[in-house]
XYZ file of C-alpha atoms in Angstrom:
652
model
C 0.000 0.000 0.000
C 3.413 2.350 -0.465
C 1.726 4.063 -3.492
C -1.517 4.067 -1.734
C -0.054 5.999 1.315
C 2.609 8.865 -1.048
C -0.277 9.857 -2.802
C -2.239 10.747 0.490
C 1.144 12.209 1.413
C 1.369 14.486 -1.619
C -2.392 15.576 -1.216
C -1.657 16.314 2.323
C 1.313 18.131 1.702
C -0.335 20.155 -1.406
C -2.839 21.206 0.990
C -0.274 22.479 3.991
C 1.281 24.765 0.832
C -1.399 26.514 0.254
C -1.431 27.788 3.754
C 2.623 28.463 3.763
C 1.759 30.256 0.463
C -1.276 32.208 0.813
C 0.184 35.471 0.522
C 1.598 34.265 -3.155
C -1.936 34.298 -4.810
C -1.014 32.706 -8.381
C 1.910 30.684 -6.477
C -0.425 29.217 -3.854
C -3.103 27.991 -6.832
C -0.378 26.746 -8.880
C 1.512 24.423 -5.836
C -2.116 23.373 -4.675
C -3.730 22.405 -7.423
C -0.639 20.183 -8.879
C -0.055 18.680 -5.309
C -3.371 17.282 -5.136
C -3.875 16.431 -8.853
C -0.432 14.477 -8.726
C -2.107 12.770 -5.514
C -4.714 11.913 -7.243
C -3.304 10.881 -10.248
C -1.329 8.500 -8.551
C -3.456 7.138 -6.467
C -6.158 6.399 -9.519
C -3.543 4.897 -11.444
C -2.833 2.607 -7.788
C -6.539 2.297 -7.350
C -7.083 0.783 -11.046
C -4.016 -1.394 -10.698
C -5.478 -3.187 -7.735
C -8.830 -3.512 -8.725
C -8.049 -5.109 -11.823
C -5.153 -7.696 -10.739
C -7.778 -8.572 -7.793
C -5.032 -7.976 -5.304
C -5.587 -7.366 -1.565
C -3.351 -5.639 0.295
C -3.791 -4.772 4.539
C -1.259 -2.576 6.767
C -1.672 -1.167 10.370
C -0.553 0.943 12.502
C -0.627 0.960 16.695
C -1.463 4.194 18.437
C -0.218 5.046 21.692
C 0.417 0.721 22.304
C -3.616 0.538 22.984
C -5.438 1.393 19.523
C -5.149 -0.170 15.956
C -5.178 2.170 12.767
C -6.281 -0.668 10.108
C -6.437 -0.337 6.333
C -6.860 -2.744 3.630
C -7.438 -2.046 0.024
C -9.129 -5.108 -2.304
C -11.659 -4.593 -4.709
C -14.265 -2.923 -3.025
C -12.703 -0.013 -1.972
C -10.564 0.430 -4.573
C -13.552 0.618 -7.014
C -14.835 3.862 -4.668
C -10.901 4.981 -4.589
C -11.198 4.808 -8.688
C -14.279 7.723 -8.874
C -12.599 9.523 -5.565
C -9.923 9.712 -7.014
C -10.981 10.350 -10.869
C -13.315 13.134 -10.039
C -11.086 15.009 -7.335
C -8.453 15.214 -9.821
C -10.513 16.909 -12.309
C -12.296 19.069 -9.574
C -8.663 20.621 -8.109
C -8.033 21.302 -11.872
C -11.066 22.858 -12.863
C -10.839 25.057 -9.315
C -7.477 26.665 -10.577
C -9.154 29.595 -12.372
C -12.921 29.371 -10.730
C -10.498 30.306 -7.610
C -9.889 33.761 -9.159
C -10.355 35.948 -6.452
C -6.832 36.998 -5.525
C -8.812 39.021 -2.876
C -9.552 36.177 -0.963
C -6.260 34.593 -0.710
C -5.964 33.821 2.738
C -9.698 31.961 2.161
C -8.743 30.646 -1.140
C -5.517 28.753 0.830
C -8.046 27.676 3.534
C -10.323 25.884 1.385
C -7.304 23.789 -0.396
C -6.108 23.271 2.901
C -9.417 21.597 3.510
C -10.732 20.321 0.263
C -6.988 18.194 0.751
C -8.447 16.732 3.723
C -11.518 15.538 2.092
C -9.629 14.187 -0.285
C -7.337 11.717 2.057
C -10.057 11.401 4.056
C -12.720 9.979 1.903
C -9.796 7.755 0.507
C -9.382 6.269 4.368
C -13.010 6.174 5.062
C -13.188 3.277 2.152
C -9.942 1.223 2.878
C -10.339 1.900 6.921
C -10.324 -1.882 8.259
C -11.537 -1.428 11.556
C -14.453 0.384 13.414
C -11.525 3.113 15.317
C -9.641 3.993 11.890
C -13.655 4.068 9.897
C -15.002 6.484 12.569
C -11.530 8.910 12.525
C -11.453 9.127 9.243
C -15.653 9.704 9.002
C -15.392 12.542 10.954
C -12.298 14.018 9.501
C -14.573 13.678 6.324
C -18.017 15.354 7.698
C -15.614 17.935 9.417
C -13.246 18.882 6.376
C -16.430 19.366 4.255
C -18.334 21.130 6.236
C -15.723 24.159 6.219
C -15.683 23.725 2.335
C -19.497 24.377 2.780
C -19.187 27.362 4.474
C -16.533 29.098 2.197
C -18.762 31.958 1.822
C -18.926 32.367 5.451
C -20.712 36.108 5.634
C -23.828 34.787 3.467
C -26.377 34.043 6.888
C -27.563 31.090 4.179
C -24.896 29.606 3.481
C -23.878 29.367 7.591
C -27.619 28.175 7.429
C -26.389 25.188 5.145
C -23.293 24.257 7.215
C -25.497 24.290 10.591
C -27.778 22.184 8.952
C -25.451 19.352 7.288
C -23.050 19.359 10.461
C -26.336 18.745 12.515
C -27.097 15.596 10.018
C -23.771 14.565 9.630
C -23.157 13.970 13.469
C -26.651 13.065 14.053
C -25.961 10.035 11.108
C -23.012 9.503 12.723
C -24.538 8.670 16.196
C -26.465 5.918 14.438
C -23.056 4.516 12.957
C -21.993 4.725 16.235
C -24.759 2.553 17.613
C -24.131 0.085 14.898
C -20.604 -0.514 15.973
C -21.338 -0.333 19.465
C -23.597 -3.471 19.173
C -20.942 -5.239 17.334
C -17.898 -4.381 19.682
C -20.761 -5.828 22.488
C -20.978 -8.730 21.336
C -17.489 -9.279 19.489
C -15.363 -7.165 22.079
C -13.344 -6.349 19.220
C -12.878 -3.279 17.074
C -11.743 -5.568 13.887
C -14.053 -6.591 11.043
C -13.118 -9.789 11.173
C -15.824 -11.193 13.632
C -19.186 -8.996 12.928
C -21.150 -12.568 11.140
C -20.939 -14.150 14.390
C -22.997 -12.014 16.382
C -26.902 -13.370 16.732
C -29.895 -12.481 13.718
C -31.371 -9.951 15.608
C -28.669 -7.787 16.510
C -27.829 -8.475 12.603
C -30.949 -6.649 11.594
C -30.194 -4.032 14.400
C -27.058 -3.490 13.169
C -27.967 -2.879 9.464
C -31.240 -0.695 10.230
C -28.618 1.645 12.544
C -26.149 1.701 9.497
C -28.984 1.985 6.879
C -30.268 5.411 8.735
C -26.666 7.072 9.437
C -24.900 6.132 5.919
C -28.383 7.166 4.582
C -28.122 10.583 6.296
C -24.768 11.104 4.534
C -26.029 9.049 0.837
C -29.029 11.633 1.028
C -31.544 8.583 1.061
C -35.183 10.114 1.508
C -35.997 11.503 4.529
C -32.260 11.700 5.391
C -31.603 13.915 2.252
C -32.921 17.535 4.345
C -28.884 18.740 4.367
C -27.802 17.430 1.031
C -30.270 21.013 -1.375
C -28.564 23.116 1.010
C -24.917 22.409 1.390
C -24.591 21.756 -2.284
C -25.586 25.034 -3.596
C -23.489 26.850 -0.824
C -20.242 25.167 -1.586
C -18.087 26.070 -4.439
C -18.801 23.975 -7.634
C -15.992 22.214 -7.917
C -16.958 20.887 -4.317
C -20.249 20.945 -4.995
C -19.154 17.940 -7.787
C -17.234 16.203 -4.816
C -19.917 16.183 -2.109
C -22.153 15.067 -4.958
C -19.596 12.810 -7.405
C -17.953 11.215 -4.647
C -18.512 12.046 -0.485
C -22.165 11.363 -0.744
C -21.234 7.712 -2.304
C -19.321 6.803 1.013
C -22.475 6.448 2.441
C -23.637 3.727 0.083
C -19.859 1.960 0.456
C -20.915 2.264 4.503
C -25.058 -0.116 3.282
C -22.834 -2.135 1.166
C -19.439 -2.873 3.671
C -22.038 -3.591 6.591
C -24.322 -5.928 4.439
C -21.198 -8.243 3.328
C -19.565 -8.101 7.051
C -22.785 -9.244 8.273
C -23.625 -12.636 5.900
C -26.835 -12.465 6.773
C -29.026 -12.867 3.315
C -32.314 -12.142 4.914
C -34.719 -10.714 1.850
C -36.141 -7.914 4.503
C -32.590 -6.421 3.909
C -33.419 -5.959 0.278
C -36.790 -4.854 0.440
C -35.604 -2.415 2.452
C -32.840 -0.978 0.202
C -35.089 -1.530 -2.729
C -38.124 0.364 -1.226
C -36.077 3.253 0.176
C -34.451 3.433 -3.390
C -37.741 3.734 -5.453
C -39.315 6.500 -2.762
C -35.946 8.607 -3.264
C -35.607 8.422 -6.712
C -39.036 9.725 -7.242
C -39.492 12.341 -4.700
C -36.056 13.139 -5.470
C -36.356 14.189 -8.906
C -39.966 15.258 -8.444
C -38.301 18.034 -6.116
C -35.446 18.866 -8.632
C -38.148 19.466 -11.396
C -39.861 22.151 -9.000
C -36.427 23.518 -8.188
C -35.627 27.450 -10.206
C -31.729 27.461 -8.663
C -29.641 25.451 -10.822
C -27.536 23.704 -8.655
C -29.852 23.336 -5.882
C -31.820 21.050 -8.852
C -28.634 19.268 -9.087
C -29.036 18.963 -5.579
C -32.157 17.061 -5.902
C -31.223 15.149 -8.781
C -28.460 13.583 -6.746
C -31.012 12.360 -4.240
C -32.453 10.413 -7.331
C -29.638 9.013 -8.627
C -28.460 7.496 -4.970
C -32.533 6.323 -5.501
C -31.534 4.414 -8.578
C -28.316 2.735 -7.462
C -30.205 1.598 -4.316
C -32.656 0.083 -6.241
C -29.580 -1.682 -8.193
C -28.485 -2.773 -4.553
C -31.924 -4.079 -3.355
C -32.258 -5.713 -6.274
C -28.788 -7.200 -5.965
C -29.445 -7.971 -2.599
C -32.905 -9.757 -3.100
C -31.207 -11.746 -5.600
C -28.687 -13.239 -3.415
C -31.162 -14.120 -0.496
C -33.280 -15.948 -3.461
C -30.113 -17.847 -4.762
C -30.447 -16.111 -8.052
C -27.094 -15.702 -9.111
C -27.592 -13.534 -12.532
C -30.104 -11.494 -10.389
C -27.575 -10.492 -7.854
C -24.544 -10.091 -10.190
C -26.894 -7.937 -12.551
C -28.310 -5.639 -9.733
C -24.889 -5.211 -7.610
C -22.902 -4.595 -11.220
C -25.474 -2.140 -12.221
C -25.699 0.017 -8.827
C -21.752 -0.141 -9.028
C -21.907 1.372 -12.619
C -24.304 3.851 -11.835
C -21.913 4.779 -8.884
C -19.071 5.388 -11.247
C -21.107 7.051 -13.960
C -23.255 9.263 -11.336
C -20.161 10.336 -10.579
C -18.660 11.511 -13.745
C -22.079 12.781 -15.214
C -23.378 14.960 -12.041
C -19.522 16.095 -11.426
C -19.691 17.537 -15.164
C -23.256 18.840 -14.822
C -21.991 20.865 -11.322
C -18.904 22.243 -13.072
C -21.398 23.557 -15.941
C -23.660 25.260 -13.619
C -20.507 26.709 -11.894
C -19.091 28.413 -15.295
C -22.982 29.409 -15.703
C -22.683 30.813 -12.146
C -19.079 32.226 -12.270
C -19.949 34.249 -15.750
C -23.639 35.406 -14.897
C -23.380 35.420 -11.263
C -26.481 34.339 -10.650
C -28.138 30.200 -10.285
C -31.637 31.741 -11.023
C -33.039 29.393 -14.185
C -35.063 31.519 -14.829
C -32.695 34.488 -15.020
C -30.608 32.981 -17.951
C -31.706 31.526 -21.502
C -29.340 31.599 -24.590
C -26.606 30.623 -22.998
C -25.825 27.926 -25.809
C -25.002 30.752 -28.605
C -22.292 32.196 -26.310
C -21.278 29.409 -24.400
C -20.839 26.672 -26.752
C -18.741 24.441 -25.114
C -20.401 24.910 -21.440
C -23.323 24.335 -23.172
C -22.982 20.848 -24.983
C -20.991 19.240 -22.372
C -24.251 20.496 -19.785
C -26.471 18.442 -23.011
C -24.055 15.984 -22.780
C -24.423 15.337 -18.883
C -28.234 16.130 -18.868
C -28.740 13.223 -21.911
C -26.759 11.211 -19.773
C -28.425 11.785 -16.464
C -31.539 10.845 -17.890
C -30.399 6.990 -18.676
C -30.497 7.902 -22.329
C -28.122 6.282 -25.303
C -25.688 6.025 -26.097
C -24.261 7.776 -23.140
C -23.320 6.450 -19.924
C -26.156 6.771 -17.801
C -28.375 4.193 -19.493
C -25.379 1.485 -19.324
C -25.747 1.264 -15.511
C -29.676 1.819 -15.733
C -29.744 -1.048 -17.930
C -27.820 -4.026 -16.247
C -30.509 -2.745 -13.109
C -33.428 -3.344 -15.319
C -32.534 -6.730 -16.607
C -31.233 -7.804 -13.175
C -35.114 -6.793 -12.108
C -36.633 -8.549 -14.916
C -34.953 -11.594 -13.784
C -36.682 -11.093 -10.562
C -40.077 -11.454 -12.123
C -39.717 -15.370 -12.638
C -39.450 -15.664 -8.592
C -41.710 -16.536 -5.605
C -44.619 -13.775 -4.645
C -42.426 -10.723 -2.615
C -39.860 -11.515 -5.104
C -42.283 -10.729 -8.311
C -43.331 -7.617 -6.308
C -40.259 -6.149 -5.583
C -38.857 -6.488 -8.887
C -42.366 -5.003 -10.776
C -41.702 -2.469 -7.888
C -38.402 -1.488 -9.152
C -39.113 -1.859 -12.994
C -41.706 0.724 -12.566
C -40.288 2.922 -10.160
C -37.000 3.226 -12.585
C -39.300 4.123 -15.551
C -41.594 6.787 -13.694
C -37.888 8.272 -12.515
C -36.279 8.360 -16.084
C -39.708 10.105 -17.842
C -39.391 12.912 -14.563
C -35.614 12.890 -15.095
C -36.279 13.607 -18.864
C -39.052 16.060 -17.690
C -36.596 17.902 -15.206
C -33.148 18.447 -18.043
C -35.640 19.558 -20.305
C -36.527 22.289 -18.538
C -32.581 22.889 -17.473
C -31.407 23.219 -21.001
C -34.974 24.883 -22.790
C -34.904 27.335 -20.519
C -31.431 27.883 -19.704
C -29.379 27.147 -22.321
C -31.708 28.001 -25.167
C -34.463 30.806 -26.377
C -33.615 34.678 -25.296
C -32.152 36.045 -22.636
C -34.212 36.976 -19.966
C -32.315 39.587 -18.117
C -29.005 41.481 -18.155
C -27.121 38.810 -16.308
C -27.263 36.490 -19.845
C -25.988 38.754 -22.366
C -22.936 38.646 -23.726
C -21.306 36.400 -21.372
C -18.199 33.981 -22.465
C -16.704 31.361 -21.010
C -12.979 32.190 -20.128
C -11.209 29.616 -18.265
C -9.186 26.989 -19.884
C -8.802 24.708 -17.049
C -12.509 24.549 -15.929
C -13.198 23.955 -20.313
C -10.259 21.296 -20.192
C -12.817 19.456 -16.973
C -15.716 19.775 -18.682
C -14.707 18.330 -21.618
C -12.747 15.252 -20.144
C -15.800 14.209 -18.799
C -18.266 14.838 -21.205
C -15.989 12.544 -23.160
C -16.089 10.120 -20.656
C -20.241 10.576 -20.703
C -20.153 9.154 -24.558
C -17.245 6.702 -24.818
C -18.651 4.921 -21.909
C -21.710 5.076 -23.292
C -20.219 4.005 -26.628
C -18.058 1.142 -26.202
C -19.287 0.573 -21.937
C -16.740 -3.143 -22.161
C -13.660 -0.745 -21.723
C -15.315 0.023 -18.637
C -17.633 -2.993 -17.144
C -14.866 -4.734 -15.776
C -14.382 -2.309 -12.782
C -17.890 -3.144 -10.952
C -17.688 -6.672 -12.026
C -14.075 -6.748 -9.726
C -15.802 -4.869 -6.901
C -19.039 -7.376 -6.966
C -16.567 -10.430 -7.217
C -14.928 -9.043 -3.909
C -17.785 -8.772 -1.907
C -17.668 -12.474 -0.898
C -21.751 -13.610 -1.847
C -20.591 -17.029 -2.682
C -20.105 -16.468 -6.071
C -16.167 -15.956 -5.873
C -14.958 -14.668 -9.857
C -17.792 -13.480 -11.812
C -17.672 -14.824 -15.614
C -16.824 -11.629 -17.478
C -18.585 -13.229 -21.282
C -22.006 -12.859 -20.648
C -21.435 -8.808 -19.828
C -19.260 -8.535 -22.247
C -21.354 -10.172 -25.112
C -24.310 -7.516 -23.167
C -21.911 -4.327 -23.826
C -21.204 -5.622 -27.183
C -24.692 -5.496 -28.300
C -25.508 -1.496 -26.976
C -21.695 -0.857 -28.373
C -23.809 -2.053 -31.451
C -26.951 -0.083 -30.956
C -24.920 2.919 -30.582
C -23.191 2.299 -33.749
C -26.312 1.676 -35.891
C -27.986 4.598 -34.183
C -24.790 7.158 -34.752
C -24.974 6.228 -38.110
C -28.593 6.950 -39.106
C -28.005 10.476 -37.457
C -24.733 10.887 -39.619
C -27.176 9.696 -42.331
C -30.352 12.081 -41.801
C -27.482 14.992 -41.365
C -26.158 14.037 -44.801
C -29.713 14.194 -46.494
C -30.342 17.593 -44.903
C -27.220 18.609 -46.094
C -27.510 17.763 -49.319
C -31.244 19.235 -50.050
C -29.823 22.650 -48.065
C -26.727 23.227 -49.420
C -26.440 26.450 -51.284
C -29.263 28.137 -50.166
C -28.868 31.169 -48.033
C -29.026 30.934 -44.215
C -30.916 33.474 -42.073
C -31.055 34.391 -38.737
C -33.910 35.342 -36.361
C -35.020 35.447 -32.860
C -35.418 31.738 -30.904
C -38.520 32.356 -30.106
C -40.435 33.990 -32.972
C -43.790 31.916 -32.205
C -45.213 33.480 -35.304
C -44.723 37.025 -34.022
C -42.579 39.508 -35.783
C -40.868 41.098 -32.673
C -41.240 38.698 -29.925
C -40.501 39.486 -26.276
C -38.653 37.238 -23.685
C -41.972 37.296 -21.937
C -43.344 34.985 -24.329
C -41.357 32.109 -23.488
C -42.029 29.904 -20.900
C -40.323 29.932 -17.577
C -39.176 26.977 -15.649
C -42.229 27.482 -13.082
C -44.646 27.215 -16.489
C -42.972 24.160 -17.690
C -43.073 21.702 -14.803
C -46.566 22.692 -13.290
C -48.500 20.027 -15.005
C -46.452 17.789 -13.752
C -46.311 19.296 -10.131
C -49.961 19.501 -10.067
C -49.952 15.680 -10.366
C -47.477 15.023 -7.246
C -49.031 17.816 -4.558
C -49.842 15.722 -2.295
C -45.791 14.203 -1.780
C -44.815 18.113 -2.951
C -47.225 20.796 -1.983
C -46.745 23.786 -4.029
C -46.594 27.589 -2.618
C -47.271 30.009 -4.790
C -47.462 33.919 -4.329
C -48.668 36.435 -7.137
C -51.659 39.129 -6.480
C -54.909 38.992 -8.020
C -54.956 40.661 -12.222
C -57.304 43.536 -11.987
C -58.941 45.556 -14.729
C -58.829 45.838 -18.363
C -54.926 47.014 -18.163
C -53.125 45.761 -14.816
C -49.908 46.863 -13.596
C -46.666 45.244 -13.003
C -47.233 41.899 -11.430
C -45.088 39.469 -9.967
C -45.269 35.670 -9.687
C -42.994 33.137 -6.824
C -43.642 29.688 -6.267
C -41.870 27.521 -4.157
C -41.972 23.602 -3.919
C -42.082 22.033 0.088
C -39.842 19.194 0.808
C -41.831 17.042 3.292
C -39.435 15.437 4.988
C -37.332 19.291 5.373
C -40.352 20.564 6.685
C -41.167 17.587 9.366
C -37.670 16.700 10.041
C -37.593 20.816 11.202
C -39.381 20.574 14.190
C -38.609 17.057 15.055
C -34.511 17.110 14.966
C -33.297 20.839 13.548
C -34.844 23.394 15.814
C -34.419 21.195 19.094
C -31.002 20.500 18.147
C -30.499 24.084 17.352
C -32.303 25.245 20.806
C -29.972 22.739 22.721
C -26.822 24.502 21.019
C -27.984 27.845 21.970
C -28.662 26.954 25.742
C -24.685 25.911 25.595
C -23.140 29.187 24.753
C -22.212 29.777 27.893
C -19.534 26.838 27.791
C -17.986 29.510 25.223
C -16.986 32.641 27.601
C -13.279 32.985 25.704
C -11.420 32.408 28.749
C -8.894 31.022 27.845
C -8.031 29.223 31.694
C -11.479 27.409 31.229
C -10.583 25.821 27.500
C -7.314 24.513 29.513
C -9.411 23.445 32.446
C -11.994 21.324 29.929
C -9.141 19.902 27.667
C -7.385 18.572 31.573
C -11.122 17.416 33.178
C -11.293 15.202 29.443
C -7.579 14.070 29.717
C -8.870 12.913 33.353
C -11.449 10.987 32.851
C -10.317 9.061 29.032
C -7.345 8.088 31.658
C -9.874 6.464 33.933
C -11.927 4.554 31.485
C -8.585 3.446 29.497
């Protein structure tokens, strides 16, 4: 694990630079952002090496002669250290010039400082081997980002957003840290090695606890309340790491816990399966209601960890029903959809933050021909939104795909089985039609028609290293798409490793499956090459005018006569208000020639506005009836550090 362990060196180091350097604006960004791509570099090349020679490798370290820092890397975590990895290294890249305020170099340092943390951390969260080094490096995670968060410190909603995802993230963790405490109670041990042997029902204990607190930090409906908030607050390029990545350690936390516990009860699948379904549709049923870009993106990513649980549950019911090709279909797809979500939501972040850095504003409905100035910014945002919605031939649909045959497989088995897999079929279809519903509106309203104020005319898209980002992974989006055996044998490594039974999985029946959509693609490419031909051929010659996007048979058209994001996805609103109750404000049109009017809607989250009352505000109230533990003396911060040194002596 040598080259496991210099490439968190280098990232830590790059990190501690920034701080030496801060005063060196260009210097700092420059040391920083090839520290931690050179990290990351080398640990995805490590990462890739291991997962596909199979290897396992396992190293640890004692701590003051009483605790054990574990870590082992074999093909499960070194599938989630291939998209850490992968998508951090474009992210520090594309931050070199969205970090352009030389103003804020002192806070510009800070943030590397930290976004190098959540780098090494999320990297030990996944290879940790034991429940001390796991929890560490967890909070060092939830920590690390929630300073990234807050970047924009003096914005009372954006301190709103850190609040509220440090309150989840340690209330989560408290339900991790029930998990473990019923293993170490009945193992006595803080290893790994001995969590099957403890009885059924603290089995199902343990995975409920773990299912709730990884859920909290996956996003998993109702846990999700933190995740439309902190992303929008952060800076893009974290905003694609919290989203790509951080939030995936939760579903490597459902996933670790199921194999350590060997227990294939089907209750565990139903419940990954149902919780799957209910966030994928709520999830993307709030994005489509959404008018701030990346708090849509936000939502979206809510739906996405929706459709790789369902992959999971499906996975999962498969192995408690001994149906091999069930299982294998369902993990492999979920695992895809991890690796794809990642590159496809990373790319559609670091479009909305070249949108946000050139406008300055996230409003939707503030933008619209974006596409004639931004070209680039604009396709690869196509790119990511065809992919998002499980469309070919781009990457999305590959993972979508293995998920939906490893459900139809389902529908041969006993009664829950049949149900479970209808339940998934259906639920993924209703979620791709919303998710087709919801990019629509990004890029029609957005991207295309008029410009609907100041803020989207005449922008451009300066910044070569955010464009070089963008365009590696919309790449990625279609030669995944287009030829997905280059890629398939990644999640077919980590699915082998999670020790169902089913030791190496045959790689020729996926690769015969990949081989037919490489096919499709083909076939399909060409008939659009085709029909482009014909049109050329008819056209060519004839002169080429220009006129406004939206004419709609009017001779000077107004930006008023397009439709706005609210207008687009109300039909479809209407339909859900019971799960998404709509607000709207606008006064009452009077007379035969009104005055200015104004229309606002907003879209309730149910589970925000329950979970408010229930955990936030008495959570919040608790915190404020402890400020006086904060006087800034500085002789009672020595006297609490010496009363905790005192009593961890007496209980070690």
């Amino acid at each position: 694990m040598n080259q496991f362990f210099v490439s968190i060196l280098i990232i830590l180091v790059g990190g501690f630079l920034s701080l030496v350097l801060a005063r060196q604006f260009k210097l700092m960004k420059i040391v920083a952002v090839f520290s931690l791509s050179a990290g990351c570099f080398l640990g995805l090349m490590d990462a890739v090496t291991k997962l596909l020679h199979s290897g396992s490798e396992a190293v640890s370290f004692k701590y003051l002669n009483i605790l054990s820092l574990a870590f082992q890397i074999d093909g499960l975590p070194a599938f989630f250290l291939v998209a850490i990895f992968a998508v951090c290294l474009l992210a520090a890249i594309y931050s070199f010039h969205y970090m352009d305020q030389s103003v804020d170099a002192v806070r510009t340092a800070v943030h590397y400082f930290f976004f190098s943390i959540l780098i090494a951390s999320m990297a030990l969260v996944v290879t940790a081997a034991n429940i001390i080094t796991f929890m560490l490096s967890w909070e060092i995670m939830s920590l690390s980002s929630f300073f990234l968060v807050i970047y924009n410190y003096e914005s009372s909603e954006n301190r709103k957003a850190g609040y509220l995802y440090f309150i989840f993230s340690h209330v989560g963790a408290m339900f991790i840290f029930a998990a473990f405490g019923i293993i170490y109670g009945y193992t006595g041990s803080f290893g790994f090695g001995a969590v099957d042997s403890i009885p059924q029902a603290a089995k199902i204990l343990v995975f409920i606890f773990s299912f709730i607190g990884f859920g909290s930090k996956a996003g998993v409906f109702p846990f999700h309340v933190w995740l439309p908030h902190a992303h929008p607050a952060a800076p893009s390029h974290i905003s694609a790491v919290m989203s790509g990545v951080m939030i995936k350690t939760g579903i490597y936390g459902i996933v670790k816990i199921y194999t350590l516990l060997n227990f294939h009860t089907p209750l565990f699948g139903n419940i990954v399966l149902v919780a799957g379904v209910i966030s994928g549709i709520l999830g993307i049923v709030y994005a489509l209601g959404q008018q701030d870009f990346k708090r849509l993106l936000a939502y979206s990513s809510v739906e996405n960890i929706g459709i790789i649980l369902i992959g999971l549950g499906i996975g999962m019911i498969g192995v408690s029903s001994g149906n091999q090709l069930m299982a294998v279909l369902g993990f492999t797809g979920g695992f895809l959809h991890i690796l794809n979500h990642s590159i496809f939501k990373s790319l559609l972040f670091m479009g909305a933050g070249m949108v946000l850095h050139k406008t300055g504003t996230r409003s939707i409905d503030a933008l619209g021909g974006l596409l004639k100035n931004m070209k680039i910014t604009g396709g690869a945002v196509i790119i990511g939104s065809l992919a998002i919605c499980g469309l070919p031939p781009f990457n999305g649909f590959v993972g979508e795909f293995f998920i939906y045959i490893g459900g139809f497989k389902g529908v041969s088995l006993d009664t829950s089985a049949f149900v479970m897999s209808c339940f998934a079929i259906v639920g993924l279809a209703v979620i791709g039609g919303l998710a087709l519903a919801c990019f629509t509106k990004v890029i029609g309203v957005a991207f295309q028609g008029e410009p609907r104020t100041k803020a989207a005319v005449n922008v451009d898209e300066k910044g070569s290293t955010m464009l070089l980002s963008m365009s590696i992974l919309a790449i990625a989006c279609v030669l995944i798409g287009l030829f997905p055996k280059m890629i398939i044998h990644l999640p077919l490594k980590a699915v082998s490793a999670l020790g169902l039974g089913y030791g190496h999985v045959s790689l020729e029946p996926f690769e015969q499956m990949t081989a037919n959509i490489t096919l499709a693609a083909v076939i399909f490419l060409v008939s659009c090459l085709f029909v482009i031909a014909i049109r050329w051929f008819f056209y060519r010659g004839k002169t080429i005018t220009k006129s406004g996007t939206w004419g709609c048979g009017f001779t000077q058209p107004t930006v008023k006569m397009q439709y706005t994001g609210s207008s687009y996805a109300s039909f479809i609103l209407d339909f859900f208000r019971p799960a998404a109750p709509l607000e709207e404000n606008h006064p009452k049109i009077k007379g035969r020639f009104p005055l200015k009017t104004y229309y606002k809607s907003h879209v309730n989250d149910i589970a925000e506005f329950n979970m408010k009352g229930v955990i936030v505000n008495p959570v919040l109230f608790l915190f404020d009836k402890l400020r006086w533990i904060q006087h800034g003396d500085i002789h009672l911060y020595i006297g609490y550090i010496l009363l905790a040194i005192i009593l961890l002596l007496f209980f070690i």
